Coordinates of C-alpha atoms in Angstrom, one line a residue:
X1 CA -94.1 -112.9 111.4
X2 CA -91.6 -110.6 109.9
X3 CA -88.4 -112.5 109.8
X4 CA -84.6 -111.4 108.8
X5 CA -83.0 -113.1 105.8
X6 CA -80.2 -115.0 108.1
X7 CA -79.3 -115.9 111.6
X8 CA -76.0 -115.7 114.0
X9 CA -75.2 -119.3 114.4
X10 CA -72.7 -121.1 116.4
X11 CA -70.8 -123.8 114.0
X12 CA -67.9 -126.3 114.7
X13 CA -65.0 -125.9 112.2
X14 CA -63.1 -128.7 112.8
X15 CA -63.2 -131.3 116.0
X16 CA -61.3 -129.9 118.7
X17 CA -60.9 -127.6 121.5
X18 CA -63.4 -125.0 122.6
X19 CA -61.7 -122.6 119.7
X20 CA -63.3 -124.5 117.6
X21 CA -66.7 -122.8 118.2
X22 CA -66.7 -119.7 115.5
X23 CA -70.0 -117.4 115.2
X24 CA -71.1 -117.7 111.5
X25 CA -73.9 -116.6 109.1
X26 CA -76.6 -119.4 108.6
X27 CA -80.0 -119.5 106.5
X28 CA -83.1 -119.7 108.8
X29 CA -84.7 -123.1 108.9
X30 CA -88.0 -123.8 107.9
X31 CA -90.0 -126.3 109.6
X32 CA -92.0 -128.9 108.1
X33 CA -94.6 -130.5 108.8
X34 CA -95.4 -130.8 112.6
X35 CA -92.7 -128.8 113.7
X36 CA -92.7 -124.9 114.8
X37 CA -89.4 -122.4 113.9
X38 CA -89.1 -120.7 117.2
X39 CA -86.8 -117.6 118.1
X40 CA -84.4 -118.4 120.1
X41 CA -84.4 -116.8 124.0
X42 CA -81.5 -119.0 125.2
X43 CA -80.0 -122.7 125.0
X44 CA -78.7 -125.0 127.5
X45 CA -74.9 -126.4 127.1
X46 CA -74.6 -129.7 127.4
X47 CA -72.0 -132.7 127.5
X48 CA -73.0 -133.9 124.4
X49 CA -72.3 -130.6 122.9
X50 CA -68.9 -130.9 124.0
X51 CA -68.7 -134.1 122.9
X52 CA -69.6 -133.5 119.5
X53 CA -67.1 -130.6 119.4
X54 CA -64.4 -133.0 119.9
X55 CA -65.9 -135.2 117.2
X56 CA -67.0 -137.9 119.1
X57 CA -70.6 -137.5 118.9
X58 CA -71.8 -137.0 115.4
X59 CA -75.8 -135.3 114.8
X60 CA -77.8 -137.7 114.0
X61 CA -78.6 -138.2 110.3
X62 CA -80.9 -135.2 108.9
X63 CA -80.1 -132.9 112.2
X64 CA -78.9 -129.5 112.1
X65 CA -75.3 -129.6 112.5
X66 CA -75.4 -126.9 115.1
X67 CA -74.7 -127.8 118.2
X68 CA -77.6 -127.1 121.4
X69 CA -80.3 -130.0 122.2
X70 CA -82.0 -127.3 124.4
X71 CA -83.9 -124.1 123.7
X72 CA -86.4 -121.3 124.7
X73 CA -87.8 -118.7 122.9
X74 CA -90.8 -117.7 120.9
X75 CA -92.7 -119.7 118.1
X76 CA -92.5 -117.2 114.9
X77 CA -93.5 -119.7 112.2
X78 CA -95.7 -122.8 112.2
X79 CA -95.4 -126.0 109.7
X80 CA -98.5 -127.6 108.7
X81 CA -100.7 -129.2 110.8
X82 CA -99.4 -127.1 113.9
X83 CA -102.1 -125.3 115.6
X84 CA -102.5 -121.3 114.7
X85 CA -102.6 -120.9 118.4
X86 CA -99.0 -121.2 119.2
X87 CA -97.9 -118.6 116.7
X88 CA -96.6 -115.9 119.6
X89 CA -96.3 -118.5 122.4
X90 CA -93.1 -118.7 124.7
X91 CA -92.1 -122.7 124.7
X92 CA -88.7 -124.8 125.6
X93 CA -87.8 -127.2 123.2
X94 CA -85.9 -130.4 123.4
X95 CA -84.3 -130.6 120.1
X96 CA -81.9 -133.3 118.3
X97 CA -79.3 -129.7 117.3
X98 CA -79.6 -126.6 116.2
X99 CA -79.9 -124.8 119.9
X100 CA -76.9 -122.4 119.3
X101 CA -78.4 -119.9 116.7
X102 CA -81.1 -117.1 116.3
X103 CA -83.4 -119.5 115.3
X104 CA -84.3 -123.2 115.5
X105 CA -86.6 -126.1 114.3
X106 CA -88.7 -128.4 116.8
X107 CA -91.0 -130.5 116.6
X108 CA -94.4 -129.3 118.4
X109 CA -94.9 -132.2 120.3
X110 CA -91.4 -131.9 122.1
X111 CA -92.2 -128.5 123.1
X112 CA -93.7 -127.1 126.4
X113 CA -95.3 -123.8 127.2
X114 CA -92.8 -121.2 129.5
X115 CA -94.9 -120.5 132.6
X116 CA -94.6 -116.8 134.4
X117 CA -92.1 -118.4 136.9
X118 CA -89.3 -119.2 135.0
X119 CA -87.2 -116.7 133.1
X120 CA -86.1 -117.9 129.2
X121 CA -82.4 -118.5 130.9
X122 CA -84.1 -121.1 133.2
X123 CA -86.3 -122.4 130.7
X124 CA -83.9 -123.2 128.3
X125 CA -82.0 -125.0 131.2
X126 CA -84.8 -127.1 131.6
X127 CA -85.6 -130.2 128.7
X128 CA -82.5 -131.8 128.2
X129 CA -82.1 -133.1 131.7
X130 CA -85.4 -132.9 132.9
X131 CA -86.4 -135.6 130.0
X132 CA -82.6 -137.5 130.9
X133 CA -83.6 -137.8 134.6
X134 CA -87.1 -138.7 134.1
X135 CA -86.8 -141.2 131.3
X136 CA -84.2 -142.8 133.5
X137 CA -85.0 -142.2 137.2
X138 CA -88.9 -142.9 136.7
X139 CA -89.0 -145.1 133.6
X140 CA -86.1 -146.9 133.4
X141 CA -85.2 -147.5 137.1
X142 CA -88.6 -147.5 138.1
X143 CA -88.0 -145.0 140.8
X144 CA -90.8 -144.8 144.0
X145 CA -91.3 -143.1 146.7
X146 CA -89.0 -144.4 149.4
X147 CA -86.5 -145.2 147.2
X148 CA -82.8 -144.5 147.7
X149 CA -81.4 -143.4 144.4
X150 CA -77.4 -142.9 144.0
X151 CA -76.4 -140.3 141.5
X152 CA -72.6 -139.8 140.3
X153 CA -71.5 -136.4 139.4
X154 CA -74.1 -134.8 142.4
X155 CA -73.7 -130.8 141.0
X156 CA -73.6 -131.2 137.0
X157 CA -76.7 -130.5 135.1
X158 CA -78.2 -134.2 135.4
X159 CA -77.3 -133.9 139.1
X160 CA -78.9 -131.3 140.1
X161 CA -82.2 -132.3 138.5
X162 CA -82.0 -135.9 139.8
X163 CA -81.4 -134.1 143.7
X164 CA -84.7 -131.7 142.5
X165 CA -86.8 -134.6 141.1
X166 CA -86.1 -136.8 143.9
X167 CA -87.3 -133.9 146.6
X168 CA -90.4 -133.7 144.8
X169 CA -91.3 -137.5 144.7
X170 CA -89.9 -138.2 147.8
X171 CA -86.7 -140.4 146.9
X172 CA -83.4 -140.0 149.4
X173 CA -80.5 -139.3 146.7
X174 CA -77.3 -139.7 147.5
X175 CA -74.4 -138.3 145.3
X176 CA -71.2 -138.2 144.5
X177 CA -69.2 -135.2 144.1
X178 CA -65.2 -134.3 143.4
X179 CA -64.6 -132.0 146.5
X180 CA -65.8 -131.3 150.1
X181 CA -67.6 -127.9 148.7
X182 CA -69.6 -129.3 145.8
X183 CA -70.9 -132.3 148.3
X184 CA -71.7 -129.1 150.9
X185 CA -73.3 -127.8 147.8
X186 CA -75.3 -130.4 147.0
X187 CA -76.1 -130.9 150.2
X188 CA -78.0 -127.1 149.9
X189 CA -79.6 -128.2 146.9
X190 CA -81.4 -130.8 148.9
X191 CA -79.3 -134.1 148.7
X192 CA -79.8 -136.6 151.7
X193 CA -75.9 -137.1 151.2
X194 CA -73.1 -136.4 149.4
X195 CA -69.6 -138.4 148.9
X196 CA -66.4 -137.1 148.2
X197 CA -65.2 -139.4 146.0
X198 CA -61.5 -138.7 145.9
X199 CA -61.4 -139.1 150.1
X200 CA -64.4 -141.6 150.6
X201 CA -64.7 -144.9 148.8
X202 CA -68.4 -144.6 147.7
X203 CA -69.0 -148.2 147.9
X204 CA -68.8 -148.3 151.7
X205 CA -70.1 -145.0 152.1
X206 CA -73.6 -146.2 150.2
X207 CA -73.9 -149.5 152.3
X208 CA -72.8 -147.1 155.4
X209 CA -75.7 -144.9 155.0
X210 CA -78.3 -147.5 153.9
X211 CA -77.8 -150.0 157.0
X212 CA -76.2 -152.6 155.0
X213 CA -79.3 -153.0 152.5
X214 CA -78.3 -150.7 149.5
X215 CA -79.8 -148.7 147.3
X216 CA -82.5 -149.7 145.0
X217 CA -81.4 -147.3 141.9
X218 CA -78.2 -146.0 140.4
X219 CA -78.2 -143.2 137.7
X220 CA -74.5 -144.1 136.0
X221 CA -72.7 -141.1 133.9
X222 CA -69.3 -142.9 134.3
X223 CA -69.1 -146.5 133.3
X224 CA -66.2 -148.3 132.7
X225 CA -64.8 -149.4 136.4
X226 CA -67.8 -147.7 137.9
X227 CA -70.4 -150.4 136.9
X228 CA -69.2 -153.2 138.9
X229 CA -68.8 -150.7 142.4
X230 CA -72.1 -149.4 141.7
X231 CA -73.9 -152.6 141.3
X232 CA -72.0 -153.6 145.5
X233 CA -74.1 -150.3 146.1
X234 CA -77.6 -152.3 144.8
X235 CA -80.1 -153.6 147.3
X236 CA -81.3 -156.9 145.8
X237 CA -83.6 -156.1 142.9
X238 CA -81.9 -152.9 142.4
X239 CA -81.6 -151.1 139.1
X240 CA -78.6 -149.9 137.3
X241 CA -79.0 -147.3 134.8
X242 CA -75.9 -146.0 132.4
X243 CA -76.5 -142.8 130.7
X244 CA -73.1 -142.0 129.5
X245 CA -69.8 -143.5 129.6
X246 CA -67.2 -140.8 130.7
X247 CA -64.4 -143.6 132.6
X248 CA -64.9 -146.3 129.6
X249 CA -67.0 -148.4 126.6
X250 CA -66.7 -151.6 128.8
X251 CA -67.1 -153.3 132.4
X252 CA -66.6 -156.6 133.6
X253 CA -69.4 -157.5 135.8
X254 CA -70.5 -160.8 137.7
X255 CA -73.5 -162.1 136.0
X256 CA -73.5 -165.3 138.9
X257 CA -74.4 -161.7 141.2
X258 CA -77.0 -160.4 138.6
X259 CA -78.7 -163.6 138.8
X260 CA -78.2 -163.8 142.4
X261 CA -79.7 -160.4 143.4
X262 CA -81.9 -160.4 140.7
X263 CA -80.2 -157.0 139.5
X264 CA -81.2 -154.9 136.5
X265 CA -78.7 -153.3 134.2
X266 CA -80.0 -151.0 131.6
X267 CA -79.4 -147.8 129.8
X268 CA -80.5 -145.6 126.9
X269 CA -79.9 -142.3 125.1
X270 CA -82.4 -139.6 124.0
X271 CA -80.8 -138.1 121.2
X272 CA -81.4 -140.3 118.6
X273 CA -85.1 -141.6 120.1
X274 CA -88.3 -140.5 117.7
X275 CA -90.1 -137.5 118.0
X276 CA -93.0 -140.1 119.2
X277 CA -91.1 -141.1 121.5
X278 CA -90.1 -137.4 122.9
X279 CA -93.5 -136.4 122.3
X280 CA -94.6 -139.2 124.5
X281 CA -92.2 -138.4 127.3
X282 CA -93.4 -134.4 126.8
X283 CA -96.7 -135.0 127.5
X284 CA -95.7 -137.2 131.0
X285 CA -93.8 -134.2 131.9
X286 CA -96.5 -131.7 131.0
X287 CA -99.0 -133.7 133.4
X288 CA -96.7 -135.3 136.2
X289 CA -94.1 -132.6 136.6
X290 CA -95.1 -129.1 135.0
X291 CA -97.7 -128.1 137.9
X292 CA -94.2 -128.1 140.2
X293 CA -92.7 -126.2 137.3
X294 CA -95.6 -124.2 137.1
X295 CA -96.4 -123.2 141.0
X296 CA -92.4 -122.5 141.2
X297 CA -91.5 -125.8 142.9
X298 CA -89.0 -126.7 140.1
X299 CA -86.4 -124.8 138.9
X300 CA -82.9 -125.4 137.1
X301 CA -79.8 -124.7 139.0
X302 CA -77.7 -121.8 137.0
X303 CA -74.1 -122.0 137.2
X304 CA -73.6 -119.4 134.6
X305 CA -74.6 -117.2 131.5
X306 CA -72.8 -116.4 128.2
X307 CA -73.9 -114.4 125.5
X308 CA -74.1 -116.8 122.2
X309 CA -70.6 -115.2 120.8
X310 CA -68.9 -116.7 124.0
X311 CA -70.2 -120.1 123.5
X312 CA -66.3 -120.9 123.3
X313 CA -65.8 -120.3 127.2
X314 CA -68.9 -121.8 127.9
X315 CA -67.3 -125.0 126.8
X316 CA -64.5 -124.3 128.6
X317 CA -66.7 -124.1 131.5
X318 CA -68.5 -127.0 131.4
X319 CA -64.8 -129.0 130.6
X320 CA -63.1 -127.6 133.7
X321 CA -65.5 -129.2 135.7
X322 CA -66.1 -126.6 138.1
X323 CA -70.1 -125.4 137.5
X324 CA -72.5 -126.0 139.7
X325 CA -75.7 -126.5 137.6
X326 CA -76.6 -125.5 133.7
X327 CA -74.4 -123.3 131.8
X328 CA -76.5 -121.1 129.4
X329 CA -76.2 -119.4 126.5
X330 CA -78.4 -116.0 126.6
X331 CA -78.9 -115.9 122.5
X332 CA -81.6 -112.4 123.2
X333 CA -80.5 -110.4 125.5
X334 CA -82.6 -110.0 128.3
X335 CA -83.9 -113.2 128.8
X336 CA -82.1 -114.2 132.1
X337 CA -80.0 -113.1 134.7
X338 CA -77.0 -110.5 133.7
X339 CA -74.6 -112.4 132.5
X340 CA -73.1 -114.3 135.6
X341 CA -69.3 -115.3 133.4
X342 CA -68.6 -111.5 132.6

């Protein structure tokens, strides 16, 4: 295909606030071997994008230093060995940066197709939590049907895809939320139950609701003085997964109570995984979850849209705290919604 000489590209000029974000010039990339270039419909914004803002979150070594871990859009170019077939085709992307431009690199095998149900906006909303909650939930924790998952931080992004997830394999999740109208929201979106945290002490809210017994997972996004409350919220054999570490680096916990219970602590990070590994967890998702995605079971909540040049108040969004749901950044126009910020 017919491509421009350059792209619009969102770059960081310096750690810091949200100002930070400026709308520059780039080259287009070119992928290489494996990897598709796709046009970009729309990206997903992200804590790690914020973190990396700030500087505390580097790209990984050979990533574009463009922020966005999520895309949709159309492939336009293919590297070698990618199939001539996908030329044309709309696909989301998990990708390790890049996400906030015109155009982006990603590996074929982390890319999956767009179905008729979903608009670009919600397909680009899609990869970076769906392959956080299922690497974690299902893999990790070992999720089943039955279970009793708790979730901290009920309406973010991860949130509302662990409350989705866990309607559709049949897990009660109970959140945590930062006011009496996000926990009513969650709540809509299909949690058993959800705990104001600044009124309720979780703890005793969890045992409350579980008989005594517990739960048998925890997705963590907090850390520091979390860990040891959440693991009082563990059944015996339960299993404690950290995904980020917003409240601190370090806990104290009781191994004599590991050892007791027979408790699992674990965690991990997708960023910086291999593309075999992405690929792997792709091709789960295309078989275990897509049909839901497909039939129009599954869908991302939206909080709201911004055109890319706005990707400033898009962080501001996200860092006041106050989305329900995915913020997006519509990079095509009329890909989405209308643009829910203006």
């Amino acid at each position: 295909m017919n491509l421009p000489d350059a792209m619009r590209a969102i770059t960081i000029c310096e750690p810091g606030g949200p100002d930070v974000l400026a709308l520059a010039t780039c080259a287009i990339p070119e992928p290489g071997e494996g990897e598709v270039l796709i046009k970009v419909g729309a990206a997903g914004v992200n804590r790690p994008d914020v973190m990396q803002r700030r500087g505390l979150y580097p790209a990984p070594e050979g990533a574009s230093p463009i922020p966005g871990l999520e895309i949709s859009g159309t492939v336009v170019a293919l590297g070698r060995a990618v199939p001539d077939h996908l030329l044309g085709q709309p696909v989301c992307a998990l990708v390790t940066g890049g996400g906030y431009a015109e155009y982006c690199v990603a590996p074929v095998v982390q890319c999956l197709p767009v179905p008729a149900a979903l608009s670009m906006v919600e397909a680009a909303a899609l990869p970076e939590t769906l392959f956080t909650v299922w690497t974690n939930v299902f893999e990790r924790a070992y999720a089943v049907e039955g279970d009793v998952l708790l979730v901290h931080g009920g309406t973010s992004g991860i949130g509302t895809m662990a409350i989705a997830l866990g309607k559709l394999f049949d897990l009660t999740v109970i959140v945590t939320c930062g006011s009496d109208e996000k926990c009513a929201r969650a709540l809509e979106l299909g949690a058993a139950h959800a705990i104001n945290y600044n009124t309720q002490d979780f703890v005793e809210e969890v045992l409350r609701l579980t008989d005594g017994k517990g739960c048998q997972a925890v997705l963590d996004m907090i850390g520091g003085d979390y860990v040891p409350r959440n693991m009082q919220c563990l059944a015996e054999d339960g299993r404690h997964v950290t995904i980020a570490v917003q409240k601190g680096l370090k806990a104290e916990v009781s191994l004599v109570d590991i050892m007791r219970r027979r408790l699992t602590l674990t965690g991990s990070t997708l960023r910086a995984r291999s593309v075999a590994f992405k690929g792997m967890v792709a091709d789960e998702i295309h078989s275990t979850v897509w049909p839901h995605v497909e039939a129009g079971h599954l869908r991302p909540v939206i909080d709201s849209i911004y055109p890319l040049d706005r990707a400033n108040e898009a962080h501001a969004r996200m860092e006041s705290s106050a989305h329900v749901g995915k913020i997006v950044l519509q990079v095509e126009p009329g890909q989405g919604e209308p643009d829910s910020a203006a």
